[in-house]
């Protein structure tokens, strides 16, 4: 190839990249999009409730369904008829409140959908109870408007032990039981795709076994609690002693998150499920400084709709 032609190719590639066409031609890359980065059941003004999207070969894998997940998926450019796989880490409401509604919203698109949902004991009942909750609507519409019955568009896969959750040609998903008292069925997930391995901690206290589970992963998305703000919050609400006890027993400080990332030897650490998750006075530097004391790799402070 002549020099002139080569530089033309280089220029064309640069132009395609600028136009965003390169990204579209690169859809096979495994992508992570943080849909909701706030921890806890309250609604915040700055962050949506917990949910993380992984795209493998452009197929969406939704991990946790905090309130707002349907809208956040759409905001991330994923039309709801593309819903295919859901994973729930545990049954606190900030992780499952919109689970049923997401299924319903996907079904309501009228497109043929088939969803496989994975999660710990209780997921089957949660699914049935949601359809019971919306029974009147579902049956009225089926008789009046026709279309598909959302109750037939979901397959639930419940488990009560860690191990292989599902496996396809594209990805192997495994789970690790983590420490999130008083809930005993709380899991982290690991996605091993061909080009990338990703671990999502779910909710957990400092748990060194998680580092073994996350060994060598490219990306660890870990929950994080900023202790100085927790202390401030608790001091303002004297009755919150029990909340304080729960937070300290069931979640991980930013320092301890750094220890896990180093023990695991991951390349990138992403802080998400932030507690407190709606305090814009906490800077990114403050979020990351605790972890940086122990982890020398790349640290990303999660924000809604950020792609990693
Ligand atoms: Zn949570
Ligand atoms: Zn929780």
Short mmCIF file of C-alpha atoms and ligand atoms in Angstrom, two decimals:
data_model
loop_
_atom_site.label_atom_id
_atom_site.label_comp_id
_atom_site.label_asym_id
_atom_site.label_seq_id
_atom_site.Cartn_x
_atom_site.Cartn_y
_atom_site.Cartn_z
CA UNK A 1 0.00 0.00 0.00
CA UNK A 2 1.37 3.40 -0.97
CA UNK A 3 1.97 5.93 1.76
CA UNK A 4 -0.67 8.22 0.34
CA UNK A 5 -3.30 5.45 0.45
CA UNK A 6 -2.34 4.42 3.97
CA UNK A 7 -2.72 7.90 5.32
CA UNK A 8 -6.11 8.06 3.61
CA UNK A 9 -7.17 4.90 5.46
CA UNK A 10 -5.89 6.31 8.75
CA UNK A 11 -7.76 9.53 8.13
CA UNK A 12 -10.94 7.67 7.24
CA UNK A 13 -10.71 5.61 10.44
CA UNK A 14 -10.22 8.75 12.47
CA UNK A 15 -13.26 10.30 10.82
CA UNK A 16 -15.35 7.18 11.49
CA UNK A 17 -14.29 7.27 15.13
CA UNK A 18 -15.23 10.93 15.36
CA UNK A 19 -18.64 10.15 13.89
CA UNK A 20 -19.17 7.34 16.36
CA UNK A 21 -19.34 4.76 13.60
CA UNK A 22 -16.28 2.98 14.96
CA UNK A 23 -18.11 2.29 18.22
CA UNK A 24 -21.05 0.80 16.34
CA UNK A 25 -18.73 -1.47 14.43
CA UNK A 26 -17.18 -2.58 17.70
CA UNK A 27 -20.30 -3.93 19.35
CA UNK A 28 -18.73 -7.26 20.19
CA UNK A 29 -16.66 -5.68 22.92
CA UNK A 30 -18.00 -6.42 26.40
CA UNK A 31 -19.28 -3.17 27.87
CA UNK A 32 -20.34 -2.10 31.36
CA UNK A 33 -22.82 0.72 31.89
CA UNK A 34 -23.67 1.82 35.42
CA UNK A 35 -27.43 2.34 35.46
CA UNK A 36 -27.82 3.26 39.12
CA UNK A 37 -25.00 3.98 41.55
CA UNK A 38 -26.84 4.89 44.73
CA UNK A 39 -26.95 2.50 47.69
CA UNK A 40 -29.98 2.17 49.95
CA UNK A 41 -33.75 2.22 49.51
CA UNK A 42 -34.41 5.97 49.53
CA UNK A 43 -34.72 7.90 46.29
CA UNK A 44 -31.97 10.39 45.58
CA UNK A 45 -31.82 13.47 43.43
CA UNK A 46 -28.39 12.79 41.98
CA UNK A 47 -28.14 9.02 41.60
CA UNK A 48 -30.56 6.31 40.60
CA UNK A 49 -30.97 3.14 42.68
CA UNK A 50 -28.72 0.14 42.23
CA UNK A 51 -28.39 -1.51 38.84
CA UNK A 52 -25.51 -2.40 36.53
CA UNK A 53 -25.72 -3.33 32.87
CA UNK A 54 -23.24 -5.58 31.10
CA UNK A 55 -23.46 -5.91 27.33
CA UNK A 56 -21.86 -9.01 25.87
CA UNK A 57 -22.11 -9.32 22.08
CA UNK A 58 -24.67 -6.54 22.42
CA UNK A 59 -26.94 -8.73 24.60
CA UNK A 60 -27.93 -6.98 27.85
CA UNK A 61 -27.33 -8.60 31.24
CA UNK A 62 -29.00 -6.51 33.95
CA UNK A 63 -27.61 -6.98 37.44
CA UNK A 64 -30.09 -5.76 40.06
CA UNK A 65 -33.29 -3.86 39.45
CA UNK A 66 -33.39 -0.87 41.78
CA UNK A 67 -36.17 1.66 41.28
CA UNK A 68 -35.69 3.47 37.99
CA UNK A 69 -34.00 0.62 36.11
CA UNK A 70 -36.43 0.67 33.15
CA UNK A 71 -35.86 4.36 32.50
CA UNK A 72 -32.13 4.04 33.02
CA UNK A 73 -31.93 1.20 30.50
CA UNK A 74 -33.71 3.38 27.95
CA UNK A 75 -31.42 6.29 28.79
CA UNK A 76 -28.47 3.97 28.13
CA UNK A 77 -29.87 3.30 24.67
CA UNK A 78 -31.30 -0.15 25.37
CA UNK A 79 -34.88 -0.48 24.17
CA UNK A 80 -36.83 -2.60 26.64
CA UNK A 81 -37.79 -5.27 24.11
CA UNK A 82 -34.09 -6.22 24.17
CA UNK A 83 -34.35 -7.36 27.80
CA UNK A 84 -32.92 -10.90 27.96
CA UNK A 85 -31.13 -11.70 31.25
CA UNK A 86 -31.69 -10.41 34.80
CA UNK A 87 -29.57 -11.20 37.84
CA UNK A 88 -30.61 -10.23 41.37
CA UNK A 89 -27.90 -10.19 44.02
CA UNK A 90 -30.23 -10.27 47.07
CA UNK A 91 -33.71 -9.31 48.11
CA UNK A 92 -33.27 -5.85 49.57
CA UNK A 93 -35.63 -3.48 47.80
CA UNK A 94 -32.88 -1.24 46.42
CA UNK A 95 -31.94 -4.30 44.31
CA UNK A 96 -35.33 -5.70 43.33
CA UNK A 97 -38.04 -3.04 43.66
CA UNK A 98 -38.41 -2.63 39.90
CA UNK A 99 -37.77 -6.26 38.97
CA UNK A 100 -41.41 -7.08 38.23
CA UNK A 101 -42.06 -3.70 36.68
CA UNK A 102 -39.08 -4.11 34.35
CA UNK A 103 -40.45 -7.44 33.11
CA UNK A 104 -43.84 -5.83 32.66
CA UNK A 105 -42.40 -2.83 30.82
CA UNK A 106 -40.46 -5.11 28.47
CA UNK A 107 -43.58 -7.18 27.82
CA UNK A 108 -45.66 -4.05 27.21
CA UNK A 109 -43.51 -3.19 24.20
CA UNK A 110 -45.53 -5.86 22.38
CA UNK A 111 -42.36 -7.32 20.87
CA UNK A 112 -41.64 -11.00 21.43
CA UNK A 113 -39.47 -11.15 24.52
CA UNK A 114 -38.09 -14.03 26.55
CA UNK A 115 -36.33 -13.27 29.79
CA UNK A 116 -34.27 -15.53 32.04
CA UNK A 117 -34.01 -14.24 35.60
CA UNK A 118 -31.47 -15.56 38.10
CA UNK A 119 -31.29 -14.91 41.81
CA UNK A 120 -31.34 -16.34 45.29
CA UNK A 121 -34.23 -18.09 47.02
CA UNK A 122 -37.31 -15.89 46.98
CA UNK A 123 -37.08 -14.87 43.33
CA UNK A 124 -39.80 -17.28 42.25
CA UNK A 125 -42.20 -15.95 44.88
CA UNK A 126 -41.29 -12.36 44.06
CA UNK A 127 -42.13 -13.06 40.40
CA UNK A 128 -45.44 -14.80 41.19
CA UNK A 129 -46.40 -12.10 43.68
CA UNK A 130 -45.74 -9.37 41.14
CA UNK A 131 -47.99 -11.07 38.59
CA UNK A 132 -50.62 -11.47 41.33
CA UNK A 133 -50.29 -7.75 42.13
CA UNK A 134 -50.93 -6.92 38.46
CA UNK A 135 -53.36 -9.80 37.79
CA UNK A 136 -56.31 -7.52 37.10
CA UNK A 137 -54.40 -5.48 34.53
CA UNK A 138 -52.80 -8.50 32.85
CA UNK A 139 -56.06 -10.42 32.48
CA UNK A 140 -58.08 -7.37 31.46
CA UNK A 141 -55.61 -6.49 28.73
CA UNK A 142 -55.26 -10.08 27.48
CA UNK A 143 -59.04 -10.31 27.04
CA UNK A 144 -59.43 -6.78 25.73
CA UNK A 145 -56.28 -6.16 23.70
CA UNK A 146 -54.78 -9.60 23.09
CA UNK A 147 -51.01 -9.94 22.83
CA UNK A 148 -48.62 -12.04 24.82
CA UNK A 149 -49.11 -12.99 28.47
CA UNK A 150 -46.12 -11.58 30.40
CA UNK A 151 -46.39 -14.55 32.77
CA UNK A 152 -45.21 -16.80 29.94
CA UNK A 153 -42.27 -14.60 28.96
CA UNK A 154 -40.14 -15.18 32.01
CA UNK A 155 -38.19 -18.20 33.23
CA UNK A 156 -36.99 -17.94 36.82
CA UNK A 157 -33.84 -19.74 37.96
CA UNK A 158 -33.48 -19.71 41.73
CA UNK A 159 -30.44 -20.89 43.66
CA UNK A 160 -29.38 -21.15 47.31
CA UNK A 161 -25.72 -22.11 46.89
CA UNK A 162 -22.78 -20.39 45.22
CA UNK A 163 -21.44 -21.79 41.94
CA UNK A 164 -22.10 -21.65 38.22
CA UNK A 165 -25.27 -19.66 37.60
CA UNK A 166 -25.45 -19.96 33.83
CA UNK A 167 -23.18 -20.57 30.90
CA UNK A 168 -23.48 -19.89 27.20
CA UNK A 169 -20.97 -19.74 24.35
CA UNK A 170 -20.43 -16.07 25.17
CA UNK A 171 -20.17 -16.01 28.95
CA UNK A 172 -19.89 -18.01 32.13
CA UNK A 173 -21.61 -16.47 35.14
CA UNK A 174 -20.68 -17.66 38.62
CA UNK A 175 -21.76 -16.54 42.07
CA UNK A 176 -20.11 -16.15 45.45
CA UNK A 177 -22.09 -15.90 48.66
CA UNK A 178 -21.07 -12.69 50.42
CA UNK A 179 -21.56 -11.28 53.93
CA UNK A 180 -24.61 -9.04 54.17
CA UNK A 181 -26.26 -9.71 57.53
CA UNK A 182 -28.99 -10.34 58.40
CA UNK A 183 -29.52 -11.58 54.82
CA UNK A 184 -27.81 -14.92 54.28
CA UNK A 185 -28.71 -15.29 50.60
CA UNK A 186 -26.66 -12.41 49.21
CA UNK A 187 -24.38 -12.98 46.23
CA UNK A 188 -21.68 -11.43 44.11
CA UNK A 189 -21.59 -12.31 40.41
CA UNK A 190 -18.65 -12.88 38.12
CA UNK A 191 -19.04 -12.63 34.34
CA UNK A 192 -16.26 -14.26 32.35
CA UNK A 193 -16.72 -13.22 28.75
CA UNK A 194 -14.15 -13.98 26.04
CA UNK A 195 -12.60 -10.51 26.15
CA UNK A 196 -13.28 -9.36 29.69
CA UNK A 197 -14.02 -10.58 33.21
CA UNK A 198 -16.20 -8.50 35.48
CA UNK A 199 -17.16 -8.97 39.12
CA UNK A 200 -20.08 -7.21 40.77
CA UNK A 201 -19.94 -7.40 44.55
CA UNK A 202 -23.60 -6.90 45.33
CA UNK A 203 -23.99 -5.76 48.95
CA UNK A 204 -21.36 -7.05 51.31
CA UNK A 205 -19.31 -6.29 54.36
CA UNK A 206 -15.53 -6.56 54.01
CA UNK A 207 -15.17 -10.14 52.86
CA UNK A 208 -11.70 -11.42 51.87
CA UNK A 209 -13.22 -14.51 50.20
CA UNK A 210 -14.63 -12.13 47.61
CA UNK A 211 -11.05 -11.25 46.62
CA UNK A 212 -10.44 -14.91 45.79
CA UNK A 213 -13.62 -14.99 43.73
CA UNK A 214 -12.58 -11.81 41.90
CA UNK A 215 -8.99 -13.01 41.33
CA UNK A 216 -7.52 -11.58 38.16
CA UNK A 217 -10.75 -9.94 36.97
CA UNK A 218 -10.42 -6.97 34.64
CA UNK A 219 -13.04 -4.96 36.46
CA UNK A 220 -14.37 -5.16 40.01
CA UNK A 221 -17.53 -3.15 40.65
CA UNK A 222 -17.69 -2.94 44.43
CA UNK A 223 -20.13 -1.30 46.80
CA UNK A 224 -18.58 1.45 48.93
CA UNK A 225 -19.38 3.33 52.10
CA UNK A 226 -17.74 6.65 52.97
CA UNK A 227 -17.28 6.45 56.73
CA UNK A 228 -16.80 10.17 57.62
CA UNK A 229 -20.17 10.98 56.04
CA UNK A 230 -21.82 8.02 57.78
CA UNK A 231 -20.60 9.30 61.15
CA UNK A 232 -21.89 12.79 60.32
CA UNK A 233 -25.25 11.40 59.24
CA UNK A 234 -25.60 9.32 62.39
CA UNK A 235 -24.66 12.25 64.63
CA UNK A 236 -27.46 14.26 63.07
CA UNK A 237 -30.01 11.50 63.77
CA UNK A 238 -29.44 10.28 67.35
CA UNK A 239 -32.04 7.51 66.95
CA UNK A 240 -30.02 6.01 64.12
CA UNK A 241 -27.82 3.75 66.28
CA UNK A 242 -29.33 0.63 64.71
CA UNK A 243 -28.86 2.02 61.21
CA UNK A 244 -25.21 2.64 62.06
CA UNK A 245 -24.82 -0.93 63.32
CA UNK A 246 -26.43 -2.27 60.14
CA UNK A 247 -24.25 -0.16 57.86
CA UNK A 248 -21.02 -1.15 59.58
CA UNK A 249 -21.92 -4.85 59.77
CA UNK A 250 -23.29 -5.18 56.25
CA UNK A 251 -21.31 -2.82 54.01
CA UNK A 252 -17.67 -2.09 53.10
CA UNK A 253 -15.69 1.08 53.79
CA UNK A 254 -13.77 2.62 50.89
CA UNK A 255 -10.49 1.57 52.61
CA UNK A 256 -11.57 -2.07 52.78
CA UNK A 257 -12.74 -1.96 49.17
CA UNK A 258 -9.17 -0.99 48.25
CA UNK A 259 -7.85 -4.00 50.19
CA UNK A 260 -10.18 -6.38 48.32
CA UNK A 261 -9.16 -4.91 44.95
CA UNK A 262 -5.47 -5.40 45.75
CA UNK A 263 -5.94 -8.92 47.12
CA UNK A 264 -7.89 -9.78 43.96
CA UNK A 265 -5.30 -8.19 41.67
CA UNK A 266 -7.94 -6.57 39.48
CA UNK A 267 -6.99 -3.96 36.89
CA UNK A 268 -9.85 -1.54 37.47
CA UNK A 269 -11.91 -0.87 40.57
CA UNK A 270 -15.28 0.81 40.17
CA UNK A 271 -17.02 2.20 43.24
CA UNK A 272 -20.78 1.91 42.91
CA UNK A 273 -23.74 1.43 45.28
CA UNK A 274 -22.40 4.43 47.16
CA UNK A 275 -23.49 5.02 50.76
CA UNK A 276 -24.41 7.76 51.41
CA UNK A 277 -25.42 7.95 47.78
CA UNK A 278 -27.07 11.31 47.63
CA UNK A 279 -24.58 13.69 49.17
CA UNK A 280 -23.03 15.77 46.38
CA UNK A 281 -20.69 17.41 48.88
CA UNK A 282 -18.58 14.21 48.86
CA UNK A 283 -16.06 14.68 46.06
CA UNK A 284 -14.70 11.96 43.78
CA UNK A 285 -11.36 12.45 45.49
CA UNK A 286 -12.95 11.73 48.87
CA UNK A 287 -14.67 8.63 47.51
CA UNK A 288 -11.44 7.26 46.09
CA UNK A 289 -8.82 8.31 48.67
CA UNK A 290 -9.59 5.47 51.11
CA UNK A 291 -9.33 2.82 48.40
CA UNK A 292 -6.18 4.40 46.95
CA UNK A 293 -4.33 3.85 50.24
CA UNK A 294 -4.44 0.12 49.49
CA UNK A 295 -5.02 -0.18 45.72
CA UNK A 296 -2.63 1.18 43.12
CA UNK A 297 -4.67 0.32 40.02
CA UNK A 298 -7.26 2.41 38.25
CA UNK A 299 -10.12 3.64 40.46
CA UNK A 300 -13.36 4.93 38.99
CA UNK A 301 -16.01 6.63 41.12
CA UNK A 302 -19.24 5.41 39.57
CA UNK A 303 -21.79 7.78 38.12
CA UNK A 304 -25.12 6.94 36.51
CA UNK A 305 -24.86 6.03 32.81
CA UNK A 306 -21.08 5.97 32.91
CA UNK A 307 -19.62 3.38 30.54
CA UNK A 308 -16.57 1.37 31.54
ZN1 LIG B 1 -28.18 -2.21 48.63
ZN1 LIG B 2 -28.60 -4.93 50.75
#
